[in-house]
mmCIF file of C-alpha atoms in Angstrom:
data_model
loop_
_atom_site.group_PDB
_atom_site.id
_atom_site.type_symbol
_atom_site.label_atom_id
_atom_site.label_comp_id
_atom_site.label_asym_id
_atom_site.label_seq_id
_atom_site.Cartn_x
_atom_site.Cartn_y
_atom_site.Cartn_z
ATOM 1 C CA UNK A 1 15.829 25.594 2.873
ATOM 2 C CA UNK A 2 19.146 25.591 4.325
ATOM 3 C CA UNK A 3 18.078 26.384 7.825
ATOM 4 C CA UNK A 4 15.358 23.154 7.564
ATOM 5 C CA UNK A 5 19.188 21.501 6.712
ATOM 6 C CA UNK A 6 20.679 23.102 9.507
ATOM 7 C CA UNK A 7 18.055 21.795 12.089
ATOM 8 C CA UNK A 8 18.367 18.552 10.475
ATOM 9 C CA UNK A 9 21.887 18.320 11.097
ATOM 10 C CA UNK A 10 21.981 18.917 14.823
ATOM 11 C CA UNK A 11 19.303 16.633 15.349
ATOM 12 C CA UNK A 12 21.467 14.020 13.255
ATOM 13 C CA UNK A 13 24.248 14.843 15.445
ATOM 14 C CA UNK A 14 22.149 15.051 18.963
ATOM 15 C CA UNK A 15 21.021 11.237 17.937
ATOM 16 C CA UNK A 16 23.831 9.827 17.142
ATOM 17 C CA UNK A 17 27.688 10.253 19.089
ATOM 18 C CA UNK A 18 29.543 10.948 15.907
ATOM 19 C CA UNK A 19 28.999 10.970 12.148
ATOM 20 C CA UNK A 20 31.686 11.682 9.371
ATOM 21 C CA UNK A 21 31.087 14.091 6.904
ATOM 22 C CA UNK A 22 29.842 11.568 4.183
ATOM 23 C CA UNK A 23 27.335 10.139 6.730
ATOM 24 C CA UNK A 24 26.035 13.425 7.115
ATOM 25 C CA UNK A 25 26.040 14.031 3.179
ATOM 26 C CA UNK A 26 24.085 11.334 2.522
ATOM 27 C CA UNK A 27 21.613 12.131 4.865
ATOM 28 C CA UNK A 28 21.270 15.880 3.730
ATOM 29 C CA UNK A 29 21.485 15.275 0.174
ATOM 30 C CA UNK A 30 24.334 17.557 0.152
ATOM 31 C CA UNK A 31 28.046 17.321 -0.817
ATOM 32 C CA UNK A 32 30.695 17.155 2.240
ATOM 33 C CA UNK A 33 32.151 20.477 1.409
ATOM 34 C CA UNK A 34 28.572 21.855 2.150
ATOM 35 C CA UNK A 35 28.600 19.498 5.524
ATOM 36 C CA UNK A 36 31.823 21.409 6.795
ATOM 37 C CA UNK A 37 30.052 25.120 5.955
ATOM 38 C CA UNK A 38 27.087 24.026 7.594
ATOM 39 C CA UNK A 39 29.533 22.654 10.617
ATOM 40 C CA UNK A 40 31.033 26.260 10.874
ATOM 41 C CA UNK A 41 27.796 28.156 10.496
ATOM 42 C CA UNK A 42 26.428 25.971 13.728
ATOM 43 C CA UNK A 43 29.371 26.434 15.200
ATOM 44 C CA UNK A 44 29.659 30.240 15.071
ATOM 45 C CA UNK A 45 25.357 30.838 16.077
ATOM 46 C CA UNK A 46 26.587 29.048 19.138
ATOM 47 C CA UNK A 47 25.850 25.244 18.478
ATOM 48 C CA UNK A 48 29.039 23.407 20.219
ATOM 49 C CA UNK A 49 29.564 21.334 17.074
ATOM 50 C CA UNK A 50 33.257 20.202 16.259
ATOM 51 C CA UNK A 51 35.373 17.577 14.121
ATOM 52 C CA UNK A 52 37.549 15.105 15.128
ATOM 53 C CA UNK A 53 40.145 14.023 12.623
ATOM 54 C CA UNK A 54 41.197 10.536 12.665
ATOM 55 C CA UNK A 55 39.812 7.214 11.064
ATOM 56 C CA UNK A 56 37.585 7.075 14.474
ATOM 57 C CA UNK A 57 36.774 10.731 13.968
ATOM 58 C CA UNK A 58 33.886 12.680 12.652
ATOM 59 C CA UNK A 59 31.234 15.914 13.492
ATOM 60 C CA UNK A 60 30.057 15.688 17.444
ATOM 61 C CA UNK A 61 28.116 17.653 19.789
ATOM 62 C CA UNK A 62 29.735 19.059 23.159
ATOM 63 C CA UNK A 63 28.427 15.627 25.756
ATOM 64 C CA UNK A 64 24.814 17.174 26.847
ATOM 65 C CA UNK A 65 23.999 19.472 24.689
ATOM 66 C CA UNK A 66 20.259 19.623 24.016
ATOM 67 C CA UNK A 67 18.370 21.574 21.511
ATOM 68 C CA UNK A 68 14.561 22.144 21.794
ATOM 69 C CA UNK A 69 13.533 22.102 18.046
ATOM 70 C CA UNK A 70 12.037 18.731 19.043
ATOM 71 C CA UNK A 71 8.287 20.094 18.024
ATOM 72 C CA UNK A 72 6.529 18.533 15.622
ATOM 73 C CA UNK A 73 4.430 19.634 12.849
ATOM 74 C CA UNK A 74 1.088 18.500 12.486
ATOM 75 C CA UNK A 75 2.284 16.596 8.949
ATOM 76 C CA UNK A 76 5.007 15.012 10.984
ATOM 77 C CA UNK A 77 3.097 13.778 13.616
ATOM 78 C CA UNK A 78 0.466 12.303 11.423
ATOM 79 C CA UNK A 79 3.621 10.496 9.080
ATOM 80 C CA UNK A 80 4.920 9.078 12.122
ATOM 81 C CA UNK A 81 2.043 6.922 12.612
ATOM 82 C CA UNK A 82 2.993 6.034 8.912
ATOM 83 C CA UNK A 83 6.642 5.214 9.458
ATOM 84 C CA UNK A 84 6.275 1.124 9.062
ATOM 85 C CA UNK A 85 5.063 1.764 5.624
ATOM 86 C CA UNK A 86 7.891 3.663 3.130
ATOM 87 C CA UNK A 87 6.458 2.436 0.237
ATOM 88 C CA UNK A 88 3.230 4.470 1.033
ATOM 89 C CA UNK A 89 4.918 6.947 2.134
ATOM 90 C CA UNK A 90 6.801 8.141 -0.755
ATOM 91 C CA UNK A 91 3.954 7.697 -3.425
ATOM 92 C CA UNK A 92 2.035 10.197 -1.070
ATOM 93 C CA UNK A 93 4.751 13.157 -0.741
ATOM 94 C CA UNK A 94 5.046 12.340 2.959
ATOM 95 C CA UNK A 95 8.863 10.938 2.830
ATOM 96 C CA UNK A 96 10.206 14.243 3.795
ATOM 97 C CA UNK A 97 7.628 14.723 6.783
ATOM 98 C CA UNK A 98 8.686 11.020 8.162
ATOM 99 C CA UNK A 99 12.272 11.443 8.270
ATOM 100 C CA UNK A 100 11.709 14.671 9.924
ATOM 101 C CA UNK A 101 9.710 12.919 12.819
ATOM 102 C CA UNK A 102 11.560 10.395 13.165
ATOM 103 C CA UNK A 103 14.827 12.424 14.023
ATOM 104 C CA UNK A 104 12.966 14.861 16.091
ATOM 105 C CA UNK A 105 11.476 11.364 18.287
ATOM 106 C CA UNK A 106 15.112 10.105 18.026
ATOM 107 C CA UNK A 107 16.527 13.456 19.120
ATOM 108 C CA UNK A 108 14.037 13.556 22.190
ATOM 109 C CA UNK A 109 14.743 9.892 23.046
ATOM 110 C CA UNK A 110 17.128 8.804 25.795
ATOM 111 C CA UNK A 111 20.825 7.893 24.762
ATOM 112 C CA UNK A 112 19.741 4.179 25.563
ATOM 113 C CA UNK A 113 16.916 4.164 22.908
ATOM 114 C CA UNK A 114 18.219 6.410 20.297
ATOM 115 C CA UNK A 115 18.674 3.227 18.121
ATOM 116 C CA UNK A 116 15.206 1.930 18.772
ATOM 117 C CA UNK A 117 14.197 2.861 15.025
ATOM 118 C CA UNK A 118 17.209 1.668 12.811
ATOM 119 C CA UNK A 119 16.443 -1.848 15.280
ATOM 120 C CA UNK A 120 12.953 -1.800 14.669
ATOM 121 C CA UNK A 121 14.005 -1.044 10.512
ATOM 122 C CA UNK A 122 15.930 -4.372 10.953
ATOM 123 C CA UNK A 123 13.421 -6.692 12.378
ATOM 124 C CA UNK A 124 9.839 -5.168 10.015
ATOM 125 C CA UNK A 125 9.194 -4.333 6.898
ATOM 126 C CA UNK A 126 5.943 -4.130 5.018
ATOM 127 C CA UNK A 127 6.171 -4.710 1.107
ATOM 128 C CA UNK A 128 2.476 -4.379 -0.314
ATOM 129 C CA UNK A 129 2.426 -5.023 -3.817
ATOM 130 C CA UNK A 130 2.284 -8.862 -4.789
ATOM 131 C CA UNK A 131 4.751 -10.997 -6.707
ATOM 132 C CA UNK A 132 5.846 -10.132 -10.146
ATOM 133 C CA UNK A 133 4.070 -6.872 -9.967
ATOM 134 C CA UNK A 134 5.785 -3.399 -10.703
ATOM 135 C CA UNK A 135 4.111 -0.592 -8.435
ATOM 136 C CA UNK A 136 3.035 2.769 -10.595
ATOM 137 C CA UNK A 137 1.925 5.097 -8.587
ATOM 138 C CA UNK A 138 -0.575 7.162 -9.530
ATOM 139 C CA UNK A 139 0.373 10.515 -10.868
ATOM 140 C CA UNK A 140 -2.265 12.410 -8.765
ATOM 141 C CA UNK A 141 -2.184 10.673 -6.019
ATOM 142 C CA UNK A 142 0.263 13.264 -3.789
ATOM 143 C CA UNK A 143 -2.800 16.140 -4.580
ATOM 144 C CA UNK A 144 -5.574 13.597 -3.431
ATOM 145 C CA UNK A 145 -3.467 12.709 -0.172
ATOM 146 C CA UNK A 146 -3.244 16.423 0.229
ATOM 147 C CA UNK A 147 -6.774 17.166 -0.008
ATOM 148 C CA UNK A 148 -7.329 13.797 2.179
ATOM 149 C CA UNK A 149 -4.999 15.657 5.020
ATOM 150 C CA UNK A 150 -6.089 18.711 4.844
ATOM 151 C CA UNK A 151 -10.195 17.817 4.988
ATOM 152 C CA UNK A 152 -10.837 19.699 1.209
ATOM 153 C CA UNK A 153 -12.904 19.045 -1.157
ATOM 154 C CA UNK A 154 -12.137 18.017 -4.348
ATOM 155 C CA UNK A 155 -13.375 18.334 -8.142
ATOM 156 C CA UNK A 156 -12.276 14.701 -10.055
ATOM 157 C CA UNK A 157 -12.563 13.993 -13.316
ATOM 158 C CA UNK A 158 -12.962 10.234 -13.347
ATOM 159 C CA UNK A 159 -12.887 7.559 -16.134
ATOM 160 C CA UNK A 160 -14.998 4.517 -15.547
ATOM 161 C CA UNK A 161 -13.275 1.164 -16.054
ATOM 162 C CA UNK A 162 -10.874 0.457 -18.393
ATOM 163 C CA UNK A 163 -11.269 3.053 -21.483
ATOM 164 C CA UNK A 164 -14.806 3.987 -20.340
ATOM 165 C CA UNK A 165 -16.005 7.567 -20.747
ATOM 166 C CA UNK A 166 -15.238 10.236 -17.985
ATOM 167 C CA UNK A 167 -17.610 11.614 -15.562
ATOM 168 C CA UNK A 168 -17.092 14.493 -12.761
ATOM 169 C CA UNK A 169 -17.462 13.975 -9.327
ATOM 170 C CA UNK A 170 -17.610 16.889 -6.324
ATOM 171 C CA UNK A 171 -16.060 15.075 -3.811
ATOM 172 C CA UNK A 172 -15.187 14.998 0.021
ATOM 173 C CA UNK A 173 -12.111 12.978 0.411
ATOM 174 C CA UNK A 174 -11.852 10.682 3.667
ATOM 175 C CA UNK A 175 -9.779 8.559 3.398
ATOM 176 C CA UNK A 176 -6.888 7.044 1.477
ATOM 177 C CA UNK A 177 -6.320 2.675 1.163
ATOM 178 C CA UNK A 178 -3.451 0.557 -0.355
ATOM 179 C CA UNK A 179 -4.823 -2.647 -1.287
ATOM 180 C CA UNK A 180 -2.394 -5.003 -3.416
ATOM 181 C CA UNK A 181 -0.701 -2.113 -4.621
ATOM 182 C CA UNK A 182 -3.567 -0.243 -5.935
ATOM 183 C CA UNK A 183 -4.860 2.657 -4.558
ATOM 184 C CA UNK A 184 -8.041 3.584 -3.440
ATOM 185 C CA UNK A 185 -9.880 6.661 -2.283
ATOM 186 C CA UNK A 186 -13.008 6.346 -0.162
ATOM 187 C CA UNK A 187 -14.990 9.652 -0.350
ATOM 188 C CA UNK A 188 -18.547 10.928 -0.207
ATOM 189 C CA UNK A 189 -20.111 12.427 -3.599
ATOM 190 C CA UNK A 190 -21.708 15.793 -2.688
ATOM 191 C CA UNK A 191 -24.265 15.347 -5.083
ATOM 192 C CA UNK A 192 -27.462 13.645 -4.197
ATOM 193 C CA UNK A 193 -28.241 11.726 -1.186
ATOM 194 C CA UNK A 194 -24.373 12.250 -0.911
ATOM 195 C CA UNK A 195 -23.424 8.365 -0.604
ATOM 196 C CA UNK A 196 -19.893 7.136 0.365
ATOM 197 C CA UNK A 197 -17.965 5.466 -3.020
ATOM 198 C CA UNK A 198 -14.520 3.960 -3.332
ATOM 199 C CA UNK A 199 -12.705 5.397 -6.554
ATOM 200 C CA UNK A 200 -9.575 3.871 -7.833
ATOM 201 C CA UNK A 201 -6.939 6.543 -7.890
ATOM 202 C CA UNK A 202 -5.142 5.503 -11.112
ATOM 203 C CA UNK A 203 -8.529 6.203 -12.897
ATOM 204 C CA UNK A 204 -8.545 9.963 -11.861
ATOM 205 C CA UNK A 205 -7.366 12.411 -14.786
ATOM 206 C CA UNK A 206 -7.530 15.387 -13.190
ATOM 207 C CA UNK A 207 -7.720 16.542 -9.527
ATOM 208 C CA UNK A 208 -9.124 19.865 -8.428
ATOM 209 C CA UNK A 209 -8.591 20.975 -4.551
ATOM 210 C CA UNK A 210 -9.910 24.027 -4.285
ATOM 211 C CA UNK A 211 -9.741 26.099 -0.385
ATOM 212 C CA UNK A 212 -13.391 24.746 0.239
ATOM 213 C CA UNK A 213 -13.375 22.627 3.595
ATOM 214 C CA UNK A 214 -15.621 19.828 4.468
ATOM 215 C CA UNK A 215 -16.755 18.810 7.872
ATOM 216 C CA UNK A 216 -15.780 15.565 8.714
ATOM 217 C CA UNK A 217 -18.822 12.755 10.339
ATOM 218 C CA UNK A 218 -16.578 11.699 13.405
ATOM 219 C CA UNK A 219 -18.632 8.249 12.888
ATOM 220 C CA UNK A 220 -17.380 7.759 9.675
ATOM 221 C CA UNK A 221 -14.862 4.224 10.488
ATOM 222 C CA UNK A 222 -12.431 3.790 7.379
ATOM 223 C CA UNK A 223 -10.845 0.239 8.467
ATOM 224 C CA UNK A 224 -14.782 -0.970 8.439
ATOM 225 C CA UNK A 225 -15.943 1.121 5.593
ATOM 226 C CA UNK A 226 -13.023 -0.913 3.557
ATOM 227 C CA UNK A 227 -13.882 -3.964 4.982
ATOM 228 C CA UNK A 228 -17.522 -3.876 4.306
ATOM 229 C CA UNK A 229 -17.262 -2.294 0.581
ATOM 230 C CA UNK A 230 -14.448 -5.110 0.098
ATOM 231 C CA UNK A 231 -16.565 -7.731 0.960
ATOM 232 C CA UNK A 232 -19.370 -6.566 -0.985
ATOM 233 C CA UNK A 233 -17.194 -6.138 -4.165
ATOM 234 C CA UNK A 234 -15.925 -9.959 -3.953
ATOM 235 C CA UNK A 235 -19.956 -11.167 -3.890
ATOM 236 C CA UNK A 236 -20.810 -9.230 -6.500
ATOM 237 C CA UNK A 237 -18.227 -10.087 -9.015
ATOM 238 C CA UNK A 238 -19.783 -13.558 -8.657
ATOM 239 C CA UNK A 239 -22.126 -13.975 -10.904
ATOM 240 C CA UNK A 240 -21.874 -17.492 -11.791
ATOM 241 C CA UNK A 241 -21.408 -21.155 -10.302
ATOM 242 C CA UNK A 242 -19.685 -24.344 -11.658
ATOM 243 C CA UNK A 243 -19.446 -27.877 -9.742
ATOM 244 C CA UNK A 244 -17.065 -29.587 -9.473
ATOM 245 C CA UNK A 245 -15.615 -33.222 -8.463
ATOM 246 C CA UNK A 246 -12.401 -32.514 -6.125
ATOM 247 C CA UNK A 247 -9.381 -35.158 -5.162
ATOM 248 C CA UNK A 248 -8.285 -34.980 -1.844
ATOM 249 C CA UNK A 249 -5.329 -33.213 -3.271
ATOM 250 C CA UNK A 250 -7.809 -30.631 -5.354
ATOM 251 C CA UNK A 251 -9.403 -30.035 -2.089
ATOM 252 C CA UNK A 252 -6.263 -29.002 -0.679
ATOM 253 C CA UNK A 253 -5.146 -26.897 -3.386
ATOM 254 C CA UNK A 254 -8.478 -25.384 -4.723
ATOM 255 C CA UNK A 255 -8.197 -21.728 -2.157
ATOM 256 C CA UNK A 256 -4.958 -21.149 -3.980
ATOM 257 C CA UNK A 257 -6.585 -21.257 -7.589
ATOM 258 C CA UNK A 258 -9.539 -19.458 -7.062
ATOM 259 C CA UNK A 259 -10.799 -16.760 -4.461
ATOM 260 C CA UNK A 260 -10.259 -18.345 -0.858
ATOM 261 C CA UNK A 261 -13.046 -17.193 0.435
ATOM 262 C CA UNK A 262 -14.949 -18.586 -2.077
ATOM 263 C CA UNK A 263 -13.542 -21.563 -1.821
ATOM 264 C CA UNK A 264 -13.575 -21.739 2.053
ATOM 265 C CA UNK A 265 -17.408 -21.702 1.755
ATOM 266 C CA UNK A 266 -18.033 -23.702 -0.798
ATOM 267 C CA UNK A 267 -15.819 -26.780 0.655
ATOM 268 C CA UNK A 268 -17.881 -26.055 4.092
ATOM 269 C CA UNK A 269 -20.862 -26.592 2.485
ATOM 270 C CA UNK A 270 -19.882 -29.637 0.292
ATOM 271 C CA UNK A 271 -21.217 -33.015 1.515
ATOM 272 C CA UNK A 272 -19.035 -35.731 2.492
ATOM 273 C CA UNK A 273 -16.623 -37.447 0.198
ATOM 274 C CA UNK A 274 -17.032 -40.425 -1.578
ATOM 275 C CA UNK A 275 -15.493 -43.550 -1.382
ATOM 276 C CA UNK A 276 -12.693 -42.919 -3.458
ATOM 277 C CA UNK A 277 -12.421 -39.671 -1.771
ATOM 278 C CA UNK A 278 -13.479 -37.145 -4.361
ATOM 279 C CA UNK A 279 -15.971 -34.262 -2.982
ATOM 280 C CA UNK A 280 -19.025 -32.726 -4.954
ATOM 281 C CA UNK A 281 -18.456 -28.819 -4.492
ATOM 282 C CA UNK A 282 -20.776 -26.082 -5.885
ATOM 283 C CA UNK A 283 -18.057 -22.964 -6.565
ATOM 284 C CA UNK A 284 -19.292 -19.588 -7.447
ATOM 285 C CA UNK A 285 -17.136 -18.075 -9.403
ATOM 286 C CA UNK A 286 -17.161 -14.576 -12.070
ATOM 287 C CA UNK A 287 -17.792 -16.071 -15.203
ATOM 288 C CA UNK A 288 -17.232 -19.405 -17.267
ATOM 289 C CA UNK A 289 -14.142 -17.964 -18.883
ATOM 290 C CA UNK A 290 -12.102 -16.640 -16.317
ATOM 291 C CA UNK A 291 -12.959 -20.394 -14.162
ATOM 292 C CA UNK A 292 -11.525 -22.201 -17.017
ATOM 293 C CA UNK A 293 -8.632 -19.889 -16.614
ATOM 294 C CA UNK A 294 -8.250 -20.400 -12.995
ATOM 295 C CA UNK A 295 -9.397 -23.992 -12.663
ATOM 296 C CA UNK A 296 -6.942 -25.288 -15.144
ATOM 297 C CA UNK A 297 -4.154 -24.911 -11.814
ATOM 298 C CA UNK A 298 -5.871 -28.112 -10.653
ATOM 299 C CA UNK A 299 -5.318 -30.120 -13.606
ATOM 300 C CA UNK A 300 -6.832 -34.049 -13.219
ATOM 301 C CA UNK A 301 -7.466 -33.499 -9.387
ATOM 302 C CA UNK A 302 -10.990 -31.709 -10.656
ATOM 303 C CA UNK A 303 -13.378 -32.585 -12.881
ATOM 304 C CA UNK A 304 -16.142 -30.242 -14.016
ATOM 305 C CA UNK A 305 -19.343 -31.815 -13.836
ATOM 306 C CA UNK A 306 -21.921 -28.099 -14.580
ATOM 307 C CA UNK A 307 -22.014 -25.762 -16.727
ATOM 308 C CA UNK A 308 -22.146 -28.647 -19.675
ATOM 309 C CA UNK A 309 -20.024 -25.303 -21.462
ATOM 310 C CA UNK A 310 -17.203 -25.391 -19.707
ATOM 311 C CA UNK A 311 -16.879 -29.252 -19.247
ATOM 312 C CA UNK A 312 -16.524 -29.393 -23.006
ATOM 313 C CA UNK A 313 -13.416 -26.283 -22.471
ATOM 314 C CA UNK A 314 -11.564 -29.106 -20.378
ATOM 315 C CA UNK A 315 -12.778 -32.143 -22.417
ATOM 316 C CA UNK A 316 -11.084 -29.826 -25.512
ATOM 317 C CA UNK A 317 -8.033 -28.869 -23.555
ATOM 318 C CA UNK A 318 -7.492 -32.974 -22.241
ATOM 319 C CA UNK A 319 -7.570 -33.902 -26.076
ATOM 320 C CA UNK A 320 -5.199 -31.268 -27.318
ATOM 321 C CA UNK A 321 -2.861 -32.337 -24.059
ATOM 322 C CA UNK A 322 -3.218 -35.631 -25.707
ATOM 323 C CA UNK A 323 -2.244 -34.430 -28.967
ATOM 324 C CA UNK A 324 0.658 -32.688 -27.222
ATOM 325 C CA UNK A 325 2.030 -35.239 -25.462
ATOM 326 C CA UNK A 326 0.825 -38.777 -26.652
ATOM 327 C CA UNK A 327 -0.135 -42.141 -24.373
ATOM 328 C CA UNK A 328 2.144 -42.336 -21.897
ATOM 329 C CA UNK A 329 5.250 -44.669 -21.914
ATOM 330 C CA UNK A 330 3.991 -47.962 -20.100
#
């Protein structure tokens, strides 16, 4: 442990011309008094590190020193390539890894570009959750990333939708996706014709890795695999249609009420407008209730011509507005 902190600290220093001892603190996690112990056990195995006292002062390294524990490990290397997202990062086990690459590459860099990461910090960041929701990482999700890395297979215990019973899956993990927040592992059961599924991560209660390796199909494409199960899931949940008479303003507004995609097609499709410029749309949609839900966003720029169900829903809901709020003033 402490000489993983000792490495870390002349690559801190070798990146950067000076740092005070609560720089360096805060970056090992440790208090300053261990910063100056550290200092003198580098200094005395022959690492030209020394202090400068002063307000400008701080722990440097004699001008060109170079160390060579620039190599990285295999978890590093694959991190790096995972640097742009933190969030992800941390809810796998993988912060530690990161950091560690990122000093090394800093380390290696020339003086010119040493600051090319704390720039690049400055200028993106990628926050993938959506508005007003909290993030909870799954609990097992650092043993499935794991098992992901490492190529092992993997006995889940898995509970089917919301309170459903619990089956058991033998599984070879392939890959890991973050999709609004939630995550998802894509894996092939090893029962059967051995099929490729998606599993939601959060729906795992127990996660066995055992030293069993799989053999990875080099075809196997996770961006497109997503993609392709993604789109699949979005038709599927559609099981029903309503139509619908849209103001030019409903038009306008109708892909931020309901799925866009949805909506994209179904406006394509539509004839053309009237002459008071409504449009005739057929939208399919998951069910009656959850349209009511989401069409009620449009307000009087849509009126529901089919199912004769849920046209009575908004006839009810204009009459207790009514109620609510009387005629209007003249």
């Amino acid at each position: 442990m402490r000489a993983a902190r000792l490495i870390k600290m002349v690559l801190l220093l070798q990146s950067r011309p000076s740092m005070t001892a609560a720089e360096l603190a805060r970056e090992l996690e440790v208090s300053e008094r261990t910063v100056t112990r550290d200092a003198q056990a580098l200094s005395e195995a022959g690492v030209p590190v020394y202090a400068e006292r002063g307000r400008a002062g701080g722990y440097r390294l004699v001008g060109g020193y170079r160390t060579r524990l620039t190599g990285l490990h295999r978890s590093e290397a694959e991190a790096l390539f995972l640097s742009g997202v933190p969030g992800a990062l941390r809810e796998m086990g993988l912060q530690d890894a990161a950091s560690a690459a990122r000093l090394k590459v800093s380390a290696a860099l020339l003086p010119s570009l040493r600051d090319a990461s704390r720039t690049a910090a400055q200028r993106f960041h990628l926050d993938a959750p959506d508005w007003f929701k909290e993030p909870e990482p799954p609990e097992l999700l650092p043993a499935v990333a794991d098992a992901v890395w490492d190529d092992r297979c993997v006995t889940a215990r898995y509970r089917r939708g919301r309170g459903g019973e619990e089956a058991v899956r033998e599984l070879e993990p392939y890959g890991l996706v973050l999709k609004a927040g939630v995550w998802y592992l894509c894996a092939r059961v090893r029962e059967g014709e051995g099929s490729f599924r998606v599993y939601r991560i959060d729906r795992f209660t127990a996660v066995d890795a055992g030293a069993e390796r799989f053999t990875r199909d080099e075809d196997f494409d996770l961006p497109a695999f997503w993609a392709e199960r993604a789109a699949q899931f979005a038709r599927s949940i559609l099981r029903a249609e309503v139509v619908l008479r849209l103001s030019p303003r409903g038009v306008r507004v109708l892909p931020y009420a309901v799925d866009p995609r949805s909506a994209r097609e179904a406006l394509d499709a539509a004839g053309a407008a009237g002459a008071d410029g409504w449009v005739t749309v057929t939208l399919p949609v998951e069910s009656e209730e959850i349209a009511h839900t989401q069409l009620r966003m449009l307000g009087p720029e849509a009126e529901v011509l089919a199912p004769e169900s849920l046209r009575e829903r908004f006839a009810l809901d204009a009459r207790r507005l009514a109620g609510l709020y009387g005629d209007p003033a003249p």
